[in-house]
Amino acid sequence: MLKTLLKSVRQYKKESILTPLFVAIEVVFECLLPLIMASLIDRMTGEAIGPILRLAVILIVMALLSLLFGVLSGAMASTASCGFAKNLREDLFFRIQDFSFADIDYFSMSSLVTRMTTDVTNIQNAYQMTIRIAVRTPLMLVFSLVMSLSINVRMSLIFLALLPILGVVLFGIALHVHPIFKRIFKKYDALNNSVQENVAGIRVVKSFVREDYEKEKFDRAAREVCDDFTRVEKILALNRPFMMFCIYAAFMLISFFGANIIINTAGSSLTTGQLSSLINYGVQILSSMMMLSMVFVMVSMAMESGERVAEVLTWGSSLESPENGLTEVPDGSIDFDHVSFRYHKDSKKAALSDISLHIKSGQTVGIMGGTGSSKTTLIQLISRLYDVSEGSVKVGGHDVREYDLETLRDAVSVVLQKNVLFSGTIRDNLRWGNKEATDEELVEACRAAQAEEFIEQLPDRYDTRIERGGTNVSGGQKQRLCIARALLKKPKILILDDSTSAVDTKTDALIRRAFQNEIPDTTKIIIAQRVSSVQDADMILVLDDGKIAEQGTHEELLALNGIYKEAFETQTKSKEAV
């Protein structure tokens, strides 16, 4: 896990190395300060001011140097940790871009968001503490112990006796809270999922007046996270009072035994200044232990976060481009050869069963079927968003698994029913299809998608800003913009997944006519619920329960007196009734 995460340090290695170096220098000066202070106290005999002034100057210079290197280490640690977190988020984001739909289904979107935000923040904080505090603490502990032993061995045994007790307590606390943190992060995923669902479906929530239900659901998830964090905080709260007890106990013991030694030996075995130094070193030793406990807590939290982030970074995607994959798609012909598909390998029921068909390049194919008949599943196999479980899918005469993924997907444009527009202008959104597209090409694509008319009526036309998710345009306008965006790719295969459902039948017919005129060589696959959207197709497929129930032209399917004819008659009667 650590090896995987540390790869993201990259250009911040220099700051990561300089931080502990500056910390070490800071600790050296800080540990020498009590020793100089002891000499200063012992020189305060009233005989001469010269030695006192010299020691005072040395003390000030050392304090300033300690401060300087402390500031430098803090600045370097901040730069290194923030840069590390930036790289880590980039690596996660880039890795997720290569995930297949199956991989995203496995992790869930809410969990991936949590890993890129909360988990990376935890790792960032732990990294900063590790290269600074985790280095400072043991150095301070060792140097202070050495310095106290050099002053008086017997008095230093008090610190040595307390250290194992503190170590056992701190280790026990860290061991106890780690599994709770593991549970908390899973509940964070559930909390984020609740927020994501609510925000994405806020219109549905309001239209069904389900705000109270959503509040209760969120409150339940938030309460579970709160309860677990409260449990952790209660355990961690034991840390400080126990540490303070040990510190005050050490002070009392050192003061008592130190005073006895000074009185009984008349200051020959231990001076007043040395006793003061021992107290200071005691504060440094026990404070170091307290800081070490904070590091333990942060690292305990970050360990679980690190495992979750490393899991994404090392995840082997279920879909990878083959070595030396094909980099050109010859044409838009599609062949399904006895294809079966399961979303999960242990699923008893296949989503698609024994699908065989041949689509010539440039043909228009209509696909109909009821909800759950696997229409969308079928077309997702063409651009290899999923891999088949059995059989093969060929595009341009080659198995899709032989293509470089980018090449294959660049040759296939898919327009979904639930279209997505991004924040930016209409021009920006259209150029997702082709970033090099000229203004003339944009207009031509919008004309074919029947989007030009409403764009021209907008105050800023192609520079009109689209809000996030396209909330400031209608469903039909959004669909037409997405169709235009797909056309700009000049694909070999164009797939419309019920993507004209929000436009009227006249506009739908105009779009299909434009397809025939503008992209005659492109294979067009139209998934629709309306018979009118597919009746002019060269071939129509009717799917039922993951199988091809009927196949043929409009006239051939009507002659079968099956599902297609029933849908045609039902929709025709509905129109006549209107």
Coordinates of C-alpha atoms in Angstrom, one line a residue:
M1 CA 0.0 0.0 0.0
L2 CA 2.7 2.5 1.0
K3 CA 4.7 1.7 -2.1
T4 CA 1.7 2.4 -4.3
L5 CA 0.8 5.7 -2.5
L6 CA 4.3 7.1 -2.4
K7 CA 4.5 6.9 -6.2
S8 CA 2.4 10.0 -6.2
V9 CA 5.0 12.1 -4.3
R10 CA 6.9 12.6 -7.6
Q11 CA 8.1 16.2 -8.0
Y12 CA 7.7 16.8 -4.2
K13 CA 10.5 14.4 -3.2
K14 CA 12.9 17.4 -2.5
E15 CA 10.4 19.0 0.0
S16 CA 9.7 15.6 1.5
I17 CA 13.4 15.0 2.2
L18 CA 14.2 18.5 3.4
T19 CA 11.4 18.5 5.9
P20 CA 12.8 15.8 8.2
L21 CA 16.3 17.3 7.8
F22 CA 15.1 20.7 9.0
V23 CA 13.2 19.0 11.8
A24 CA 16.3 17.2 13.0
I25 CA 18.3 20.5 13.1
E26 CA 15.4 22.2 15.0
V27 CA 15.3 19.3 17.5
V28 CA 19.1 19.5 18.1
F29 CA 18.9 23.2 18.9
E30 CA 15.8 22.8 21.1
C31 CA 17.4 20.0 23.1
L32 CA 20.5 22.1 23.7
L33 CA 18.5 25.0 25.1
P34 CA 17.8 23.5 28.5
L35 CA 21.5 22.7 28.9
I36 CA 22.5 26.3 28.2
M37 CA 19.7 27.4 30.5
A38 CA 21.1 25.2 33.3
S39 CA 24.5 26.9 33.0
L40 CA 22.8 30.3 33.0
I41 CA 20.9 29.5 36.2
D42 CA 24.0 28.1 37.9
R43 CA 26.1 31.3 37.0
M44 CA 23.5 33.6 38.7
T45 CA 25.7 33.9 41.8
G46 CA 25.9 37.7 41.7
E47 CA 29.6 37.7 41.1
A48 CA 29.8 38.7 37.4
I49 CA 27.4 39.7 34.7
G50 CA 29.7 38.9 31.7
P51 CA 29.3 35.1 31.6
I52 CA 25.5 35.5 32.1
L53 CA 25.3 37.9 29.1
R54 CA 27.3 35.5 26.9
L55 CA 25.1 32.6 27.8
A56 CA 22.0 34.8 27.2
V57 CA 23.2 35.7 23.7
I58 CA 23.9 32.0 22.9
L59 CA 20.5 31.1 24.2
I60 CA 18.8 33.8 22.0
V61 CA 20.7 32.7 18.9
M62 CA 19.9 29.0 19.4
A63 CA 16.2 29.8 20.0
L64 CA 16.1 31.9 16.8
L65 CA 17.8 29.1 14.8
S66 CA 15.4 26.6 16.3
L67 CA 12.5 28.8 15.3
L68 CA 13.9 29.3 11.8
F69 CA 14.3 25.6 11.0
G70 CA 10.9 25.0 12.6
V71 CA 9.3 27.5 10.2
L72 CA 11.2 26.0 7.2
S73 CA 10.2 22.5 8.1
G74 CA 6.5 23.6 8.4
A75 CA 6.6 25.3 5.0
M76 CA 8.3 22.3 3.4
A77 CA 5.9 19.9 5.0
S78 CA 2.9 21.9 3.8
T79 CA 4.2 22.0 0.2
A80 CA 5.0 18.3 0.2
S81 CA 1.7 17.1 1.7
C82 CA -0.5 19.4 -0.5
G83 CA 1.4 18.4 -3.6
F84 CA 1.2 14.8 -2.7
A85 CA -2.6 15.0 -2.2
K86 CA -2.9 16.9 -5.6
N87 CA -1.0 14.1 -7.4
L88 CA -2.9 11.4 -5.5
R89 CA -6.3 12.9 -6.6
E90 CA -5.0 13.2 -10.2
D91 CA -3.8 9.6 -10.2
L92 CA -7.2 8.4 -8.8
F93 CA -9.1 10.5 -11.3
F94 CA -7.0 9.3 -14.3
R95 CA -7.3 5.7 -13.1
I96 CA -11.1 5.9 -12.8
Q97 CA -11.2 7.2 -16.4
D98 CA -9.9 3.8 -17.5
F99 CA -12.5 1.9 -15.4
S100 CA -15.2 -0.2 -17.2
F101 CA -18.8 0.1 -16.2
A102 CA -18.4 -3.1 -14.3
D103 CA -15.5 -1.6 -12.3
I104 CA -17.6 1.5 -11.4
D105 CA -20.5 -0.7 -10.4
Y106 CA -18.2 -2.6 -8.1
F107 CA -16.9 0.4 -6.2
S108 CA -20.0 2.6 -6.6
M109 CA -19.8 6.3 -7.5
S110 CA -20.4 7.5 -4.0
S111 CA -17.5 5.4 -2.7
L112 CA -15.2 6.7 -5.4
V113 CA -16.1 10.3 -4.5
T114 CA -15.3 9.6 -0.8
R115 CA -12.0 8.1 -1.7
M116 CA -11.0 11.1 -3.8
T117 CA -12.0 13.6 -1.1
T118 CA -12.2 12.4 2.5
D119 CA -9.7 9.6 2.2
V120 CA -7.1 11.6 0.3
T121 CA -7.5 14.4 2.9
N122 CA -6.8 11.9 5.7
I123 CA -3.7 10.6 3.8
Q124 CA -2.5 14.2 3.2
N125 CA -2.8 15.0 7.0
A126 CA -1.0 11.8 7.9
Y127 CA 1.8 12.4 5.4
Q128 CA 2.4 15.9 6.8
M129 CA 2.5 14.6 10.3
T130 CA 4.7 11.7 9.3
I131 CA 7.5 13.7 7.6
R132 CA 7.4 16.3 10.3
I133 CA 5.9 15.3 13.7
A134 CA 6.6 11.6 13.3
V135 CA 10.3 12.5 12.7
R136 CA 10.4 15.2 15.4
T137 CA 8.9 13.0 18.1
P138 CA 11.3 10.1 18.2
L139 CA 14.3 12.5 17.7
M140 CA 13.1 14.7 20.6
L141 CA 12.5 11.6 22.7
V142 CA 15.9 10.1 22.1
F143 CA 17.9 13.4 22.4
S144 CA 16.1 14.5 25.5
L145 CA 16.7 11.1 27.1
V146 CA 20.4 11.2 26.3
M147 CA 20.7 14.8 27.6
S148 CA 18.9 13.9 30.8
L149 CA 21.0 10.8 31.3
S150 CA 24.1 13.0 30.9
I151 CA 22.9 15.1 33.7
N152 CA 21.8 12.5 36.2
V153 CA 21.3 8.8 35.5
R154 CA 19.2 8.0 38.6
M155 CA 16.8 10.8 38.0
S156 CA 16.4 9.9 34.3
L157 CA 15.2 6.4 35.4
I158 CA 11.9 8.1 36.3
F159 CA 11.3 8.9 32.6
L160 CA 12.5 5.5 31.5
A161 CA 10.0 3.8 33.9
L162 CA 7.1 5.9 32.5
L163 CA 7.8 5.3 28.8
P164 CA 6.8 1.6 28.6
I165 CA 3.6 2.3 30.4
L166 CA 2.7 5.2 28.1
G167 CA 3.7 3.1 25.0
V168 CA 1.4 0.2 26.0
V169 CA -1.6 2.6 26.6
L170 CA -1.0 4.4 23.3
F171 CA -0.7 1.2 21.3
G172 CA -3.8 -0.2 23.0
I173 CA -5.8 2.9 22.0
A174 CA -4.6 2.9 18.4
L175 CA -5.4 -0.9 18.1
H176 CA -8.9 -0.3 19.5
V177 CA -9.9 2.6 17.2
H178 CA -8.6 1.2 13.9
P179 CA -11.5 -1.2 13.3
I180 CA -14.0 1.6 14.1
F181 CA -12.4 3.8 11.5
K182 CA -12.7 1.0 9.0
R183 CA -16.5 0.9 9.8
I184 CA -16.8 4.7 9.6
F185 CA -15.5 5.0 6.1
K186 CA -18.0 2.4 4.8
K187 CA -20.7 4.5 6.4
Y188 CA -19.2 7.6 4.8
D189 CA -19.9 5.9 1.5
A190 CA -23.5 5.4 2.4
L191 CA -23.8 9.0 3.5
N192 CA -22.4 10.3 0.2
N193 CA -24.6 8.0 -1.7
S194 CA -27.7 9.5 0.1
V195 CA -26.5 13.0 -0.7
Q196 CA -25.8 12.1 -4.4
E197 CA -29.1 10.5 -4.9
N198 CA -31.0 13.3 -3.3
V199 CA -29.2 16.1 -5.3
A200 CA -29.4 14.2 -8.6
G201 CA -33.1 13.5 -8.1
I202 CA -34.2 16.7 -6.3
R203 CA -36.9 17.4 -8.9
V204 CA -38.5 13.9 -8.2
V205 CA -38.2 14.4 -4.5
K206 CA -40.0 17.7 -4.6
S207 CA -42.6 16.6 -7.1
F208 CA -43.5 13.6 -4.8
V209 CA -43.2 15.8 -1.6
R210 CA -40.7 13.3 -0.2
E211 CA -38.4 15.8 1.5
D212 CA -39.2 14.5 5.0
Y213 CA -38.4 10.9 3.9
E214 CA -35.1 12.0 2.4
K215 CA -34.3 14.0 5.6
E216 CA -34.9 11.0 7.7
K217 CA -32.7 8.8 5.4
F218 CA -29.9 11.3 5.6
D219 CA -30.3 11.8 9.3
R220 CA -30.1 8.1 9.8
A221 CA -26.8 7.8 7.8
A222 CA -25.4 10.9 9.5
R223 CA -26.3 9.7 12.9
E224 CA -24.5 6.4 12.3
V225 CA -21.3 8.2 11.3
C226 CA -21.7 10.5 14.3
D227 CA -22.2 7.6 16.8
D228 CA -19.0 5.9 15.5
F229 CA -17.0 9.1 15.6
T230 CA -18.3 9.8 19.1
R231 CA -17.2 6.3 20.2
V232 CA -13.7 6.9 18.8
E233 CA -13.5 10.4 20.4
K234 CA -14.4 9.0 23.8
I235 CA -11.6 6.4 23.5
L236 CA -9.1 9.0 22.3
A237 CA -10.2 11.4 25.0
L238 CA -8.6 9.0 27.5
N239 CA -5.3 9.8 25.9
R240 CA -4.8 13.4 27.2
P241 CA -5.7 13.0 30.8
F242 CA -3.5 9.9 31.1
M243 CA -0.6 11.8 29.5
M244 CA -1.1 14.8 31.8
F245 CA -1.2 12.5 34.8
C246 CA 2.1 11.0 33.8
I247 CA 3.7 14.4 33.2
Y248 CA 2.6 15.8 36.6
A249 CA 3.6 12.6 38.3
A250 CA 7.1 12.9 36.7
F251 CA 7.3 16.5 37.8
M252 CA 6.5 15.6 41.4
L253 CA 8.9 12.8 41.5
I254 CA 11.7 14.8 39.9
S255 CA 11.1 17.8 42.2
F256 CA 11.0 15.6 45.3
F257 CA 14.0 13.4 44.6
G258 CA 15.9 16.3 43.0
A259 CA 15.4 18.6 46.0
N260 CA 16.6 15.8 48.3
I261 CA 19.7 15.2 46.2
I262 CA 20.5 19.0 46.1
I263 CA 20.0 19.4 49.9
N264 CA 21.9 16.2 50.9
T265 CA 24.8 16.7 48.6
A266 CA 24.9 20.5 48.9
G267 CA 24.6 20.7 45.1
S268 CA 27.6 18.6 44.3
S269 CA 25.6 15.7 42.6
L270 CA 22.9 17.9 41.2
T271 CA 22.7 21.7 40.8
T272 CA 19.6 23.9 40.7
G273 CA 20.2 24.6 37.0
Q274 CA 20.5 20.9 36.2
L275 CA 17.2 20.2 38.1
S276 CA 15.6 22.8 36.0
S277 CA 17.0 21.2 32.9
L278 CA 15.7 17.8 33.9
I279 CA 12.2 19.2 34.3
N280 CA 12.5 20.8 30.8
Y281 CA 13.7 17.5 29.4
G282 CA 10.9 15.7 31.2
V283 CA 8.4 18.0 29.5
Q284 CA 10.0 17.4 26.1
I285 CA 10.0 13.6 26.6
L286 CA 6.5 13.3 27.8
S287 CA 5.2 15.9 25.3
S288 CA 6.9 13.8 22.6
M289 CA 4.9 10.8 23.8
M290 CA 1.7 12.9 23.6
M291 CA 2.6 14.0 20.1
L292 CA 3.3 10.4 19.2
S293 CA -0.1 9.4 20.3
M294 CA -1.6 12.1 18.0
V295 CA 0.5 10.6 15.2
F296 CA -0.8 7.1 16.0
V297 CA -4.4 8.3 15.8
M298 CA -3.9 10.1 12.5
V299 CA -2.0 7.2 11.0
S300 CA -4.7 4.8 12.2
M301 CA -7.3 6.8 10.4
A302 CA -5.1 7.2 7.3
M303 CA -4.2 3.5 7.1
E304 CA -7.8 2.6 6.3
S305 CA -8.0 5.5 3.9
G306 CA -4.7 4.5 2.3
E307 CA -5.9 0.9 1.7
R308 CA -9.1 2.2 0.1
V309 CA -7.2 4.6 -2.2
A310 CA -4.5 2.0 -3.0
E311 CA -7.3 -0.5 -3.9
V312 CA -8.5 1.9 -6.7
L313 CA -4.9 2.7 -7.9
T314 CA -4.0 -1.0 -8.1
W315 CA -7.3 -2.2 -9.4
G316 CA -6.9 -4.2 -12.6
S317 CA -9.6 -3.0 -14.9
S318 CA -11.8 -5.7 -16.3
L319 CA -11.4 -4.0 -19.7
E320 CA -7.9 -3.3 -21.1
S321 CA -6.6 -2.4 -24.5
P322 CA -4.7 -5.3 -26.0
E323 CA -1.0 -5.0 -26.7
N324 CA -0.5 -3.7 -30.2
G325 CA -4.3 -3.3 -30.6
L326 CA -5.8 -2.4 -33.9
T327 CA -5.8 1.4 -34.4
E328 CA -8.2 1.7 -37.3
V329 CA -11.9 0.6 -37.7
P330 CA -12.4 -0.3 -41.4
D331 CA -16.2 0.3 -41.5
G332 CA -19.3 0.3 -39.4
S333 CA -20.4 -3.4 -40.0
I334 CA -21.4 -5.2 -36.8
D335 CA -21.6 -9.0 -36.2
F336 CA -23.0 -10.7 -33.0
D337 CA -21.9 -14.3 -33.0
H338 CA -23.9 -16.4 -30.4
V339 CA -23.4 -13.7 -27.8
S340 CA -24.4 -14.2 -24.2
F341 CA -23.8 -11.8 -21.4
R342 CA -24.0 -11.7 -17.6
Y343 CA -23.3 -8.6 -15.5
H344 CA -21.8 -10.8 -12.8
K345 CA -20.1 -14.1 -13.6
D346 CA -22.0 -15.9 -10.8
S347 CA -25.4 -14.6 -12.0
K348 CA -27.8 -17.5 -12.8
K349 CA -29.7 -15.6 -15.4
A350 CA -28.0 -14.1 -18.5
A351 CA -28.9 -10.5 -19.5
L352 CA -28.5 -11.6 -23.2
S353 CA -28.8 -15.1 -24.5
D354 CA -27.4 -16.5 -27.8
I355 CA -27.7 -13.3 -29.9
S356 CA -26.6 -13.6 -33.5
L357 CA -27.1 -11.0 -36.1
H358 CA -25.3 -9.2 -39.0
I359 CA -25.5 -5.5 -39.6
K360 CA -24.0 -4.1 -42.8
S361 CA -22.1 -0.9 -42.8
G362 CA -24.4 2.1 -43.4
Q363 CA -27.6 0.3 -42.5
T364 CA -30.2 1.7 -40.2
V365 CA -31.3 -0.8 -37.5
G366 CA -34.2 -0.2 -35.1
I367 CA -34.4 -2.0 -31.8
M368 CA -37.6 -2.3 -29.8
G369 CA -38.6 -4.1 -26.6
G370 CA -40.1 -3.8 -23.3
T371 CA -38.4 -2.5 -20.1
G372 CA -35.7 -4.9 -19.0
S373 CA -35.4 -6.6 -22.4
S374 CA -31.7 -5.7 -22.4
K375 CA -31.8 -3.2 -25.4
T376 CA -29.2 -0.9 -23.8
T377 CA -27.1 -3.9 -22.7
L378 CA -26.9 -5.0 -26.3
I379 CA -25.5 -1.8 -27.7
Q380 CA -23.0 -1.4 -24.8
L381 CA -21.2 -4.5 -26.1
I382 CA -20.5 -2.8 -29.4
S383 CA -18.2 -0.1 -28.0
R384 CA -16.9 -2.7 -25.4
L385 CA -18.2 -0.9 -22.3
Y386 CA -18.7 -4.5 -21.1
D387 CA -17.1 -7.7 -22.4
V388 CA -19.3 -10.6 -23.6
S389 CA -19.5 -13.7 -21.4
E390 CA -19.8 -16.0 -24.4
G391 CA -19.5 -15.6 -28.2
S392 CA -18.0 -12.5 -29.9
V393 CA -18.9 -9.1 -31.1
K394 CA -17.2 -7.9 -34.3
V395 CA -17.0 -4.3 -35.6
G396 CA -15.5 -3.8 -39.1
G397 CA -14.8 -7.5 -39.3
H398 CA -12.6 -7.6 -36.2
D399 CA -13.5 -8.7 -32.7
V400 CA -13.9 -5.6 -30.5
R401 CA -11.3 -7.1 -28.1
E402 CA -8.7 -6.8 -30.8
Y403 CA -9.0 -3.0 -31.0
D404 CA -7.3 -0.3 -29.0
L405 CA -10.1 0.9 -26.7
E406 CA -9.7 4.5 -27.6
T407 CA -9.8 3.7 -31.3
L408 CA -12.9 1.6 -31.0
R409 CA -14.9 4.0 -28.9
D410 CA -13.8 7.0 -31.0
A411 CA -15.5 5.2 -34.0
V412 CA -18.8 4.7 -32.0
S413 CA -21.0 7.6 -30.9
V414 CA -23.7 6.9 -28.3
V415 CA -26.5 9.3 -27.5
L416 CA -28.3 8.2 -24.3
Q417 CA -31.9 8.8 -23.2
K418 CA -30.5 10.4 -20.0
N419 CA -28.2 12.9 -21.8
V420 CA -25.5 14.8 -19.9
L421 CA -24.4 18.3 -20.7
F422 CA -21.5 19.9 -18.9
S423 CA -21.1 23.4 -17.4
G424 CA -20.0 25.7 -20.2
T425 CA -21.3 27.2 -23.4
I426 CA -23.2 25.3 -26.1
R427 CA -20.1 25.6 -28.3
D428 CA -18.0 23.9 -25.5
N429 CA -20.5 21.1 -25.1
L430 CA -20.7 20.5 -28.9
R431 CA -16.9 20.3 -29.2
W432 CA -16.8 17.3 -26.8
G433 CA -17.6 15.4 -30.0
N434 CA -14.7 17.0 -31.8
K435 CA -12.5 19.6 -30.1
E436 CA -11.1 20.7 -33.5
A437 CA -14.6 21.3 -35.1
T438 CA -15.0 24.5 -37.0
D439 CA -17.9 26.9 -36.4
E440 CA -19.3 25.7 -39.8
E441 CA -19.2 22.1 -38.7
L442 CA -21.0 23.0 -35.5
V443 CA -23.8 24.7 -37.4
E444 CA -24.0 21.8 -39.9
A445 CA -24.3 19.2 -37.0
C446 CA -26.9 21.3 -35.2
R447 CA -28.9 21.6 -38.4
A448 CA -28.9 17.8 -38.9
A449 CA -30.0 17.3 -35.2
Q450 CA -32.7 20.0 -35.6
A451 CA -31.1 22.1 -32.9
E452 CA -30.1 25.1 -35.0
E453 CA -33.6 26.7 -34.8
F454 CA -33.7 27.0 -31.0
I455 CA -30.0 27.9 -30.7
E456 CA -30.5 30.9 -33.1
Q457 CA -33.3 32.1 -30.8
L458 CA -31.1 32.2 -27.8
P459 CA -29.6 35.7 -26.9
D460 CA -25.9 34.5 -27.1
R461 CA -26.6 31.7 -29.6
Y462 CA -23.7 29.2 -29.5
D463 CA -22.1 31.1 -26.7
T464 CA -25.1 30.6 -24.4
R465 CA -24.0 29.1 -21.1
I466 CA -25.3 25.7 -20.2
E467 CA -25.8 25.2 -16.4
R468 CA -24.5 22.0 -14.8
G469 CA -26.5 19.1 -16.1
G470 CA -28.2 21.2 -18.7
T471 CA -30.9 22.4 -16.2
N472 CA -31.6 25.6 -18.2
V473 CA -32.6 23.8 -21.4
S474 CA -35.6 21.5 -22.0
G475 CA -35.3 17.7 -22.3
G476 CA -35.9 17.9 -26.1
Q477 CA -33.3 20.6 -26.6
K478 CA -30.8 18.7 -24.5
Q479 CA -31.4 15.5 -26.6
R480 CA -30.9 17.5 -29.9
L481 CA -27.6 19.1 -28.6
C482 CA -26.3 15.6 -27.6
I483 CA -27.2 14.2 -31.0
A484 CA -25.3 17.1 -32.7
R485 CA -22.4 16.5 -30.4
A486 CA -22.3 12.8 -31.4
L487 CA -22.5 13.7 -35.1
L488 CA -19.4 15.9 -34.8
K489 CA -17.4 12.8 -34.1
K490 CA -18.1 11.6 -37.6
P491 CA -18.5 8.1 -36.3
K492 CA -18.6 4.8 -38.2
I493 CA -21.5 3.7 -35.9
L494 CA -24.1 6.0 -34.4
I495 CA -26.3 4.7 -31.6
L496 CA -29.4 6.5 -30.4
D497 CA -30.5 4.9 -27.1
D498 CA -34.1 6.2 -26.9
S499 CA -32.6 9.6 -27.4
T500 CA -35.4 11.2 -29.3
S501 CA -38.1 10.3 -26.7
A502 CA -38.4 14.0 -25.6
V503 CA -38.9 15.4 -29.1
D504 CA -42.1 15.4 -31.1
T505 CA -42.7 12.9 -33.9
K506 CA -42.2 15.6 -36.6
T507 CA -38.8 16.6 -35.3
D508 CA -37.9 12.9 -34.8
A509 CA -38.7 12.2 -38.5
L510 CA -36.6 15.3 -39.6
I511 CA -33.7 14.0 -37.6
R512 CA -33.9 10.5 -39.2
R513 CA -34.2 12.0 -42.6
A514 CA -31.1 14.2 -42.0
F515 CA -29.2 11.0 -41.0
Q516 CA -30.0 9.4 -44.3
N517 CA -28.8 12.5 -46.2
E518 CA -25.9 13.6 -44.1
I519 CA -24.3 10.3 -42.9
P520 CA -25.4 7.6 -45.4
D521 CA -22.2 5.5 -44.8
T522 CA -22.6 5.5 -41.0
T523 CA -24.3 2.5 -39.4
K524 CA -27.2 3.8 -37.4
I525 CA -28.8 1.9 -34.5
I526 CA -32.0 3.4 -33.1
I527 CA -33.5 2.2 -29.8
A528 CA -37.0 3.5 -29.4
Q529 CA -40.4 2.8 -27.9
R530 CA -42.2 4.5 -30.8
V531 CA -42.8 2.4 -33.8
S532 CA -42.7 5.5 -36.0
S533 CA -39.0 6.0 -35.0
V534 CA -37.9 2.7 -36.4
Q535 CA -40.4 1.7 -39.1
D536 CA -38.3 3.0 -41.9
A537 CA -35.2 1.1 -40.7
D538 CA -33.5 -1.5 -42.9
M539 CA -33.8 -4.0 -40.1
I540 CA -35.8 -4.0 -36.9
L541 CA -35.0 -6.2 -33.9
V542 CA -37.6 -6.9 -31.2
L543 CA -35.9 -8.0 -27.9
D544 CA -37.7 -9.9 -25.2
D545 CA -36.1 -11.2 -22.1
G546 CA -32.6 -10.8 -23.5
K547 CA -33.3 -12.7 -26.7
I548 CA -34.2 -11.7 -30.3
A549 CA -37.9 -12.4 -30.4
E550 CA -38.5 -11.0 -33.9
Q551 CA -36.3 -9.7 -36.7
G552 CA -37.1 -8.1 -40.1
T553 CA -38.4 -5.1 -41.9
H554 CA -41.5 -3.2 -40.8
E555 CA -43.7 -5.1 -43.3
E556 CA -42.2 -8.5 -42.4
L557 CA -42.8 -7.9 -38.7
L558 CA -46.4 -6.8 -39.2
A559 CA -46.9 -10.1 -41.1
L560 CA -45.7 -12.1 -38.1
N561 CA -48.6 -10.9 -35.9
G562 CA -46.3 -10.8 -32.9
I563 CA -45.0 -8.3 -30.4
Y564 CA -44.1 -5.6 -33.0
K565 CA -47.6 -5.7 -34.6
E566 CA -49.2 -5.4 -31.2
A567 CA -47.1 -2.4 -30.4
F568 CA -47.9 -0.9 -33.8
E569 CA -51.6 -1.3 -33.5
T570 CA -51.7 0.0 -29.9
Q571 CA -49.8 3.2 -30.8
T572 CA -51.9 3.7 -34.0
K573 CA -55.1 3.4 -32.0
S574 CA -53.8 5.9 -29.5
K575 CA -53.0 8.4 -32.2
E576 CA -56.5 7.9 -33.7
A577 CA -58.1 8.4 -30.3
V578 CA -56.2 11.7 -29.9

